[in-house]
Amino acid sequence: MVEPLMWPYPIQYGECTEVSADVLVLGGGLAGCYAAISAARAGLDVVLVDKSHPMHSGAAGAGVDHWMDCPANPASTIDPDEYARSLIEDFRGGFDNGIATHITARDSYEVLLELEAMGVKVRDTGDEFEGADFRDEQTKLLYSYDYENRHCLRVWGTGLKPALYNECKRLGVRIYERTMVTSLLTEDAKPGGRVVGATGVHTRTGAFYVFKAKASVLSMATPERIWIYSTEWTGLVGRDGPPTNAGNGHAMAWRAGAELAMMENSSHEEWGGSTGIGSVMFGSGTSFASWHPCTIVDANGKEIPWVDKDGEPVTSIYARSHPTPDKGLYALILGGGEGGTVSMPHVVFDLDERIKRGEFALPLYADLPGMPAHERRAIFGLMIGQEGKTWPVYRNLTEAGFNPDQDMLQVYQLGPAPIGWRRLRYGGLMHDWDLRSSLEGLYAAGQQIYNGCGASHACSTGRWAGARAAEYATRAREPRIDPDQVRRERTRVYALVERSAGIDWKELECGIAQVMQNYCGDTKNEELMNIGLRSLREIKEAEAATLCARNPHELMRALEVLDILTCAEIILHSSLARKASSAWFGFERLDYPQRDPPEWLKWVTVRLENDRVQVGGRPLDYYNPLRENYERHSQGA
């Protein structure tokens, strides 16, 4: 056994604790906490397991600034059903999770009111922005992007996770913090069978846990660190989520036989390309997301033009957030169009060419002093101060003396707006209207399901999945756990601390990232991806078999990397299965260059059965009719 370094906690390898519950929630981010709350409100015994501490864990652990897809709020002019339809069909070309999108559009405002009752600040109660163009004076709600139709709100999101955590505690949810879930347990240890619990290991003591439950909700977010990993690149060790998002839920669901969809889309890095370094997302001055509608100027103070979706000049700051009325609902949503053409006003697409021609001089700057006072304070004081990815920037700049009233901030990356923003997100579990996976007893929410993104989506789907899991648990038979399945998992986990020597987790992860860069990059073909799969298989059989850990924290990291290896394999299998390119996915195959031919306008699904990959397909609109299915399944949510 590798000798542990000086370690401040008792080492308890081999000790095992058994825990039983009605509903087991795996992952304590926004979706997981809300799922636990929803199940506990139904009067059931709920256990929540989180790799970190749910007070501040998950992709929104440090905060959020937007509450998107919320057309049901009282100041919005859009019908929620029509909003969801347009988002699915116009904005994403049908490549959308219609179930989750519809649930969010219909429920997210009600969820926001529940959060407000828990103590989250969602209104400008201090009248800081009184009279602002983006403020509704009657409700004191603040809006972003589209000030006419008001479907996206600004919120003080640093209070989200503490409020959810406190509500979990108030409702009696039993929380097992700093416990990494390592596998799902199935009835009679049968892959593809009913999920009856999970195993876990404590990240400070190394103690082992066996959780037994009638129903489980998986909410562990997306795989990060697949193509890029370096501990030296501050702020960028993955994509745009926290580095703790290692695809643990995807990997364990795969091993249990669950069906996943859209995993080939996970291979496109929105923020810097599959081999690029990029920059800390939203951390520098820009014109999109938290910075919308900021003015951008060049080194000589010359303003960069804004245009609408048709390329017509947008001549006023006011018009950047007021879509042209005759554009229709399609123009009311940020982004959209085949391959990601942007429908809201944005800086010019051909900025790079204009810079090369000498029309604009580098570097570029976010001209905060040139913005109206309310916009300036909303961008830098509210949005940058509340978004978890940018509040360190806000803190550090403020402490260094940055004054947005007189200082400009250099732009390092104008981001998706000028290059096209697909807004198609990540692969995940395929599911039905109950958010039940293909496995009985296993439900999913947030970024655990395919194309999941955003705080409103996570909370709304978490609430829905928790309620559905609770309903199932009230009628489900008692779970039976196979002791041999538990024994095999304990052996797998503790093998990493029992080895006397071997490779460490960082070295293994860098090797996986190199394989994915080389063989599953921005352009692909059959031969490249098969070499990639063979390379990953060789890594699994050789280097990964020598992986070792010196303490419980390294044990957690090592287990994460093994899950990253599994997720990389899933992505390659899915990419091989889609034998067509796709403008919507940003998915390019050299051997199948035609983009989105009719026969490939479908979901490609993959699952593991008897150690063999099974490829399937589902119609894009398998969840229709939306409104009728929502009404039928919403009872009790």
PDB file of C-alpha atoms in Angstrom, residues 107-296:
ATOM      1  CA  ASP A 107     -42.490  25.852 -14.091  1.00  0.00           C
ATOM      2  CA  SER A 108     -39.416  28.040 -13.672  1.00  0.00           C
ATOM      3  CA  TYR A 109     -41.220  31.143 -12.407  1.00  0.00           C
ATOM      4  CA  GLU A 110     -43.100  29.132  -9.795  1.00  0.00           C
ATOM      5  CA  VAL A 111     -39.775  27.590  -8.782  1.00  0.00           C
ATOM      6  CA  LEU A 112     -38.239  31.067  -8.547  1.00  0.00           C
ATOM      7  CA  LEU A 113     -41.031  32.163  -6.194  1.00  0.00           C
ATOM      8  CA  GLU A 114     -40.319  29.120  -4.035  1.00  0.00           C
ATOM      9  CA  LEU A 115     -36.658  30.095  -3.932  1.00  0.00           C
ATOM     10  CA  GLU A 116     -37.614  33.615  -2.960  1.00  0.00           C
ATOM     11  CA  ALA A 117     -39.604  32.165  -0.051  1.00  0.00           C
ATOM     12  CA  MET A 118     -36.440  30.267   0.939  1.00  0.00           C
ATOM     13  CA  GLY A 119     -34.539  33.555   1.155  1.00  0.00           C
ATOM     14  CA  VAL A 120     -33.036  34.054  -2.317  1.00  0.00           C
ATOM     15  CA  LYS A 121     -33.117  37.672  -3.487  1.00  0.00           C
ATOM     16  CA  VAL A 122     -34.886  37.859  -6.844  1.00  0.00           C
ATOM     17  CA  ARG A 123     -36.213  41.456  -6.865  1.00  0.00           C
ATOM     18  CA  ASP A 124     -34.688  44.905  -6.708  1.00  0.00           C
ATOM     19  CA  THR A 125     -36.193  45.504  -3.267  1.00  0.00           C
ATOM     20  CA  GLY A 126     -33.741  48.298  -2.479  1.00  0.00           C
ATOM     21  CA  ASP A 127     -34.733  50.176  -5.655  1.00  0.00           C
ATOM     22  CA  GLU A 128     -31.100  50.331  -6.773  1.00  0.00           C
ATOM     23  CA  PHE A 129     -32.201  50.134 -10.410  1.00  0.00           C
ATOM     24  CA  GLU A 130     -35.400  52.147 -10.173  1.00  0.00           C
ATOM     25  CA  GLY A 131     -36.269  53.596 -13.571  1.00  0.00           C
ATOM     26  CA  ALA A 132     -33.940  51.267 -15.485  1.00  0.00           C
ATOM     27  CA  ASP A 133     -35.069  50.068 -18.892  1.00  0.00           C
ATOM     28  CA  PHE A 134     -34.699  46.457 -17.742  1.00  0.00           C
ATOM     29  CA  ARG A 135     -36.760  46.842 -14.528  1.00  0.00           C
ATOM     30  CA  ASP A 136     -40.460  46.110 -14.146  1.00  0.00           C
ATOM     31  CA  GLU A 137     -41.615  48.788 -11.718  1.00  0.00           C
ATOM     32  CA  GLN A 138     -44.660  46.872 -10.516  1.00  0.00           C
ATOM     33  CA  THR A 139     -42.879  43.626  -9.563  1.00  0.00           C
ATOM     34  CA  LYS A 140     -39.335  45.052  -9.175  1.00  0.00           C
ATOM     35  CA  LEU A 141     -38.031  42.144 -11.250  1.00  0.00           C
ATOM     36  CA  LEU A 142     -34.986  42.773 -13.424  1.00  0.00           C
ATOM     37  CA  TYR A 143     -34.622  41.402 -16.947  1.00  0.00           C
ATOM     38  CA  SER A 144     -31.728  40.569 -19.256  1.00  0.00           C
ATOM     39  CA  TYR A 145     -31.138  40.335 -23.021  1.00  0.00           C
ATOM     40  CA  ASP A 146     -34.692  41.074 -24.205  1.00  0.00           C
ATOM     41  CA  TYR A 147     -36.255  44.001 -22.364  1.00  0.00           C
ATOM     42  CA  GLU A 148     -39.442  43.863 -24.440  1.00  0.00           C
ATOM     43  CA  ASN A 149     -40.546  40.273 -23.918  1.00  0.00           C
ATOM     44  CA  ARG A 150     -38.824  39.688 -20.575  1.00  0.00           C
ATOM     45  CA  HIS A 151     -38.269  35.933 -20.534  1.00  0.00           C
ATOM     46  CA  CYS A 152     -34.852  36.005 -18.801  1.00  0.00           C
ATOM     47  CA  LEU A 153     -34.383  37.495 -15.328  1.00  0.00           C
ATOM     48  CA  ARG A 154     -31.360  38.835 -13.475  1.00  0.00           C
ATOM     49  CA  VAL A 155     -31.059  37.335  -9.983  1.00  0.00           C
ATOM     50  CA  TRP A 156     -28.789  37.593  -6.963  1.00  0.00           C
ATOM     51  CA  GLY A 157     -27.725  34.000  -7.402  1.00  0.00           C
ATOM     52  CA  THR A 158     -24.922  33.725  -4.858  1.00  0.00           C
ATOM     53  CA  GLY A 159     -27.663  32.878  -2.359  1.00  0.00           C
ATOM     54  CA  LEU A 160     -29.110  29.952  -4.331  1.00  0.00           C
ATOM     55  CA  LYS A 161     -27.112  27.066  -2.915  1.00  0.00           C
ATOM     56  CA  PRO A 162     -27.160  28.186   0.750  1.00  0.00           C
ATOM     57  CA  ALA A 163     -30.947  28.583   0.531  1.00  0.00           C
ATOM     58  CA  LEU A 164     -31.428  25.125  -0.984  1.00  0.00           C
ATOM     59  CA  TYR A 165     -29.085  23.541   1.531  1.00  0.00           C
ATOM     60  CA  ASN A 166     -30.908  25.152   4.454  1.00  0.00           C
ATOM     61  CA  GLU A 167     -34.258  24.005   3.066  1.00  0.00           C
ATOM     62  CA  CYS A 168     -32.943  20.441   2.792  1.00  0.00           C
ATOM     63  CA  LYS A 169     -31.893  20.589   6.431  1.00  0.00           C
ATOM     64  CA  ARG A 170     -35.231  22.087   7.494  1.00  0.00           C
ATOM     65  CA  LEU A 171     -37.138  19.271   5.773  1.00  0.00           C
ATOM     66  CA  GLY A 172     -35.016  16.590   7.429  1.00  0.00           C
ATOM     67  CA  VAL A 173     -33.078  15.423   4.374  1.00  0.00           C
ATOM     68  CA  ARG A 174     -30.146  13.311   5.569  1.00  0.00           C
ATOM     69  CA  ILE A 175     -27.018  14.654   3.899  1.00  0.00           C
ATOM     70  CA  TYR A 176     -23.840  12.661   3.372  1.00  0.00           C
ATOM     71  CA  GLU A 177     -21.316  15.297   2.348  1.00  0.00           C
ATOM     72  CA  ARG A 178     -17.831  14.720   0.927  1.00  0.00           C
ATOM     73  CA  THR A 179     -18.909  11.260  -0.159  1.00  0.00           C
ATOM     74  CA  MET A 180     -18.167  10.327  -3.748  1.00  0.00           C
ATOM     75  CA  VAL A 181     -20.666   7.950  -5.344  1.00  0.00           C
ATOM     76  CA  THR A 182     -18.761   5.266  -7.245  1.00  0.00           C
ATOM     77  CA  SER A 183     -21.414   2.949  -8.706  1.00  0.00           C
ATOM     78  CA  LEU A 184     -25.104   2.236  -9.064  1.00  0.00           C
ATOM     79  CA  LEU A 185     -26.437  -1.004  -7.597  1.00  0.00           C
ATOM     80  CA  THR A 186     -28.981  -2.982  -9.587  1.00  0.00           C
ATOM     81  CA  GLU A 187     -31.388  -5.654  -8.451  1.00  0.00           C
ATOM     82  CA  ASP A 188     -29.691  -9.059  -8.494  1.00  0.00           C
ATOM     83  CA  ALA A 189     -26.629  -7.223  -9.861  1.00  0.00           C
ATOM     84  CA  LYS A 190     -28.194  -7.366 -13.322  1.00  0.00           C
ATOM     85  CA  PRO A 191     -27.011  -4.687 -15.792  1.00  0.00           C
ATOM     86  CA  GLY A 192     -30.034  -2.905 -17.171  1.00  0.00           C
ATOM     87  CA  GLY A 193     -32.090  -3.941 -14.166  1.00  0.00           C
ATOM     88  CA  ARG A 194     -33.878  -1.906 -11.521  1.00  0.00           C
ATOM     89  CA  VAL A 195     -31.591   0.507  -9.657  1.00  0.00           C
ATOM     90  CA  VAL A 196     -31.786  -0.209  -5.918  1.00  0.00           C
ATOM     91  CA  GLY A 197     -29.031   2.000  -4.540  1.00  0.00           C
ATOM     92  CA  ALA A 198     -25.427   3.065  -4.875  1.00  0.00           C
ATOM     93  CA  THR A 199     -21.982   2.795  -3.326  1.00  0.00           C
ATOM     94  CA  GLY A 200     -19.727   5.593  -2.185  1.00  0.00           C
ATOM     95  CA  VAL A 201     -16.440   6.436  -0.556  1.00  0.00           C
ATOM     96  CA  HIS A 202     -15.712   9.274   1.862  1.00  0.00           C
ATOM     97  CA  THR A 203     -13.218  11.719   0.375  1.00  0.00           C
ATOM     98  CA  ARG A 204     -11.546  12.484   3.715  1.00  0.00           C
ATOM     99  CA  THR A 205     -11.553   9.164   5.566  1.00  0.00           C
ATOM    100  CA  GLY A 206     -11.825   6.643   2.726  1.00  0.00           C
ATOM    101  CA  ALA A 207     -14.699   4.850   4.490  1.00  0.00           C
ATOM    102  CA  PHE A 208     -17.093   2.909   2.268  1.00  0.00           C
ATOM    103  CA  TYR A 209     -20.864   3.444   2.068  1.00  0.00           C
ATOM    104  CA  VAL A 210     -23.697   1.317   0.739  1.00  0.00           C
ATOM    105  CA  PHE A 211     -26.922   3.225   0.058  1.00  0.00           C
ATOM    106  CA  LYS A 212     -30.170   1.318  -0.446  1.00  0.00           C
ATOM    107  CA  ALA A 213     -33.305   3.034  -1.775  1.00  0.00           C
ATOM    108  CA  LYS A 214     -36.603   2.355  -3.502  1.00  0.00           C
ATOM    109  CA  ALA A 215     -35.918   5.173  -5.986  1.00  0.00           C
ATOM    110  CA  SER A 216     -32.818   7.126  -6.953  1.00  0.00           C
ATOM    111  CA  VAL A 217     -32.277  10.503  -8.652  1.00  0.00           C
ATOM    112  CA  LEU A 218     -29.006  11.013 -10.514  1.00  0.00           C
ATOM    113  CA  SER A 219     -27.914  14.665 -10.747  1.00  0.00           C
ATOM    114  CA  MET A 220     -24.148  14.803 -11.165  1.00  0.00           C
ATOM    115  CA  ALA A 221     -23.789  17.159 -14.128  1.00  0.00           C
ATOM    116  CA  THR A 222     -21.645  16.866 -17.228  1.00  0.00           C
ATOM    117  CA  PRO A 223     -18.270  15.343 -18.058  1.00  0.00           C
ATOM    118  CA  GLU A 224     -15.558  18.008 -18.020  1.00  0.00           C
ATOM    119  CA  ARG A 225     -11.795  17.665 -18.458  1.00  0.00           C
ATOM    120  CA  ILE A 226     -12.207  15.407 -21.487  1.00  0.00           C
ATOM    121  CA  TRP A 227     -10.027  17.249 -24.023  1.00  0.00           C
ATOM    122  CA  ILE A 228      -8.198  19.782 -21.884  1.00  0.00           C
ATOM    123  CA  TYR A 229      -6.660  19.343 -18.482  1.00  0.00           C
ATOM    124  CA  SER A 230      -3.882  21.238 -16.789  1.00  0.00           C
ATOM    125  CA  THR A 231      -3.723  22.306 -13.176  1.00  0.00           C
ATOM    126  CA  GLU A 232      -1.489  25.181 -14.285  1.00  0.00           C
ATOM    127  CA  TRP A 233      -4.163  26.829 -16.470  1.00  0.00           C
ATOM    128  CA  THR A 234      -5.961  28.819 -13.828  1.00  0.00           C
ATOM    129  CA  GLY A 235      -9.682  28.912 -14.467  1.00  0.00           C
ATOM    130  CA  LEU A 236      -9.608  26.442 -17.348  1.00  0.00           C
ATOM    131  CA  VAL A 237      -9.228  22.789 -16.483  1.00  0.00           C
ATOM    132  CA  GLY A 238     -12.274  21.657 -18.413  1.00  0.00           C
ATOM    133  CA  ARG A 239     -14.959  23.381 -20.431  1.00  0.00           C
ATOM    134  CA  ASP A 240     -17.220  25.898 -18.727  1.00  0.00           C
ATOM    135  CA  GLY A 241     -18.188  23.944 -15.622  1.00  0.00           C
ATOM    136  CA  PRO A 242     -16.271  23.346 -12.406  1.00  0.00           C
ATOM    137  CA  PRO A 243     -13.361  20.893 -12.538  1.00  0.00           C
ATOM    138  CA  THR A 244     -15.178  18.623 -10.085  1.00  0.00           C
ATOM    139  CA  ASN A 245     -17.623  17.732 -12.885  1.00  0.00           C
ATOM    140  CA  ALA A 246     -15.975  14.522 -14.011  1.00  0.00           C
ATOM    141  CA  GLY A 247     -18.937  12.713 -15.564  1.00  0.00           C
ATOM    142  CA  ASN A 248     -19.293  10.392 -12.576  1.00  0.00           C
ATOM    143  CA  GLY A 249     -23.045  10.026 -13.108  1.00  0.00           C
ATOM    144  CA  HIS A 250     -22.673   9.414 -16.844  1.00  0.00           C
ATOM    145  CA  ALA A 251     -20.033   6.738 -16.244  1.00  0.00           C
ATOM    146  CA  MET A 252     -21.881   4.850 -13.510  1.00  0.00           C
ATOM    147  CA  ALA A 253     -25.175   4.993 -15.429  1.00  0.00           C
ATOM    148  CA  TRP A 254     -23.351   3.591 -18.480  1.00  0.00           C
ATOM    149  CA  ARG A 255     -21.883   0.738 -16.464  1.00  0.00           C
ATOM    150  CA  ALA A 256     -25.352  -0.004 -15.081  1.00  0.00           C
ATOM    151  CA  GLY A 257     -26.778  -0.289 -18.615  1.00  0.00           C
ATOM    152  CA  ALA A 258     -28.602   3.054 -18.968  1.00  0.00           C
ATOM    153  CA  GLU A 259     -29.271   4.595 -22.374  1.00  0.00           C
ATOM    154  CA  LEU A 260     -27.496   7.874 -23.195  1.00  0.00           C
ATOM    155  CA  ALA A 261     -28.181  10.345 -25.993  1.00  0.00           C
ATOM    156  CA  MET A 262     -26.400  13.212 -27.725  1.00  0.00           C
ATOM    157  CA  MET A 263     -22.988  12.225 -26.375  1.00  0.00           C
ATOM    158  CA  GLU A 264     -21.386  12.968 -29.749  1.00  0.00           C
ATOM    159  CA  ASN A 265     -22.237  16.630 -29.181  1.00  0.00           C
ATOM    160  CA  SER A 266     -20.048  16.591 -26.075  1.00  0.00           C
ATOM    161  CA  SER A 267     -17.044  16.448 -28.367  1.00  0.00           C
ATOM    162  CA  HIS A 268     -17.287  20.070 -29.479  1.00  0.00           C
ATOM    163  CA  GLU A 269     -15.610  22.586 -27.182  1.00  0.00           C
ATOM    164  CA  GLU A 270     -17.585  25.817 -27.373  1.00  0.00           C
ATOM    165  CA  TRP A 271     -15.043  27.871 -25.494  1.00  0.00           C
ATOM    166  CA  GLY A 272     -11.796  27.684 -27.410  1.00  0.00           C
ATOM    167  CA  GLY A 273     -12.046  24.566 -29.572  1.00  0.00           C
ATOM    168  CA  SER A 274     -11.185  20.995 -28.692  1.00  0.00           C
ATOM    169  CA  THR A 275      -7.467  21.779 -28.572  1.00  0.00           C
ATOM    170  CA  GLY A 276      -7.527  25.457 -27.681  1.00  0.00           C
ATOM    171  CA  ILE A 277      -6.753  27.144 -24.399  1.00  0.00           C
ATOM    172  CA  GLY A 278      -9.439  29.832 -24.531  1.00  0.00           C
ATOM    173  CA  SER A 279      -9.853  32.153 -21.557  1.00  0.00           C
ATOM    174  CA  VAL A 280     -11.692  32.244 -18.282  1.00  0.00           C
ATOM    175  CA  MET A 281     -15.284  32.287 -19.524  1.00  0.00           C
ATOM    176  CA  PHE A 282     -17.077  35.593 -18.912  1.00  0.00           C
ATOM    177  CA  GLY A 283     -14.132  36.770 -16.809  1.00  0.00           C
ATOM    178  CA  SER A 284     -12.917  39.460 -19.192  1.00  0.00           C
ATOM    179  CA  GLY A 285     -14.822  42.303 -20.765  1.00  0.00           C
ATOM    180  CA  THR A 286     -17.000  41.181 -23.654  1.00  0.00           C
ATOM    181  CA  SER A 287     -20.439  41.813 -25.140  1.00  0.00           C
ATOM    182  CA  PHE A 288     -22.348  38.596 -24.523  1.00  0.00           C
ATOM    183  CA  ALA A 289     -23.929  36.691 -21.634  1.00  0.00           C
ATOM    184  CA  SER A 290     -23.281  38.553 -18.354  1.00  0.00           C
ATOM    185  CA  TRP A 291     -21.854  41.509 -20.312  1.00  0.00           C
ATOM    186  CA  HIS A 292     -24.783  42.050 -22.693  1.00  0.00           C
ATOM    187  CA  PRO A 293     -25.253  44.758 -24.058  1.00  0.00           C
ATOM    188  CA  CYS A 294     -21.807  46.250 -23.328  1.00  0.00           C
ATOM    189  CA  THR A 295     -20.171  48.608 -25.807  1.00  0.00           C
ATOM    190  CA  ILE A 296     -16.832  47.418 -27.229  1.00  0.00           C
TER     191      ILE A 296
END
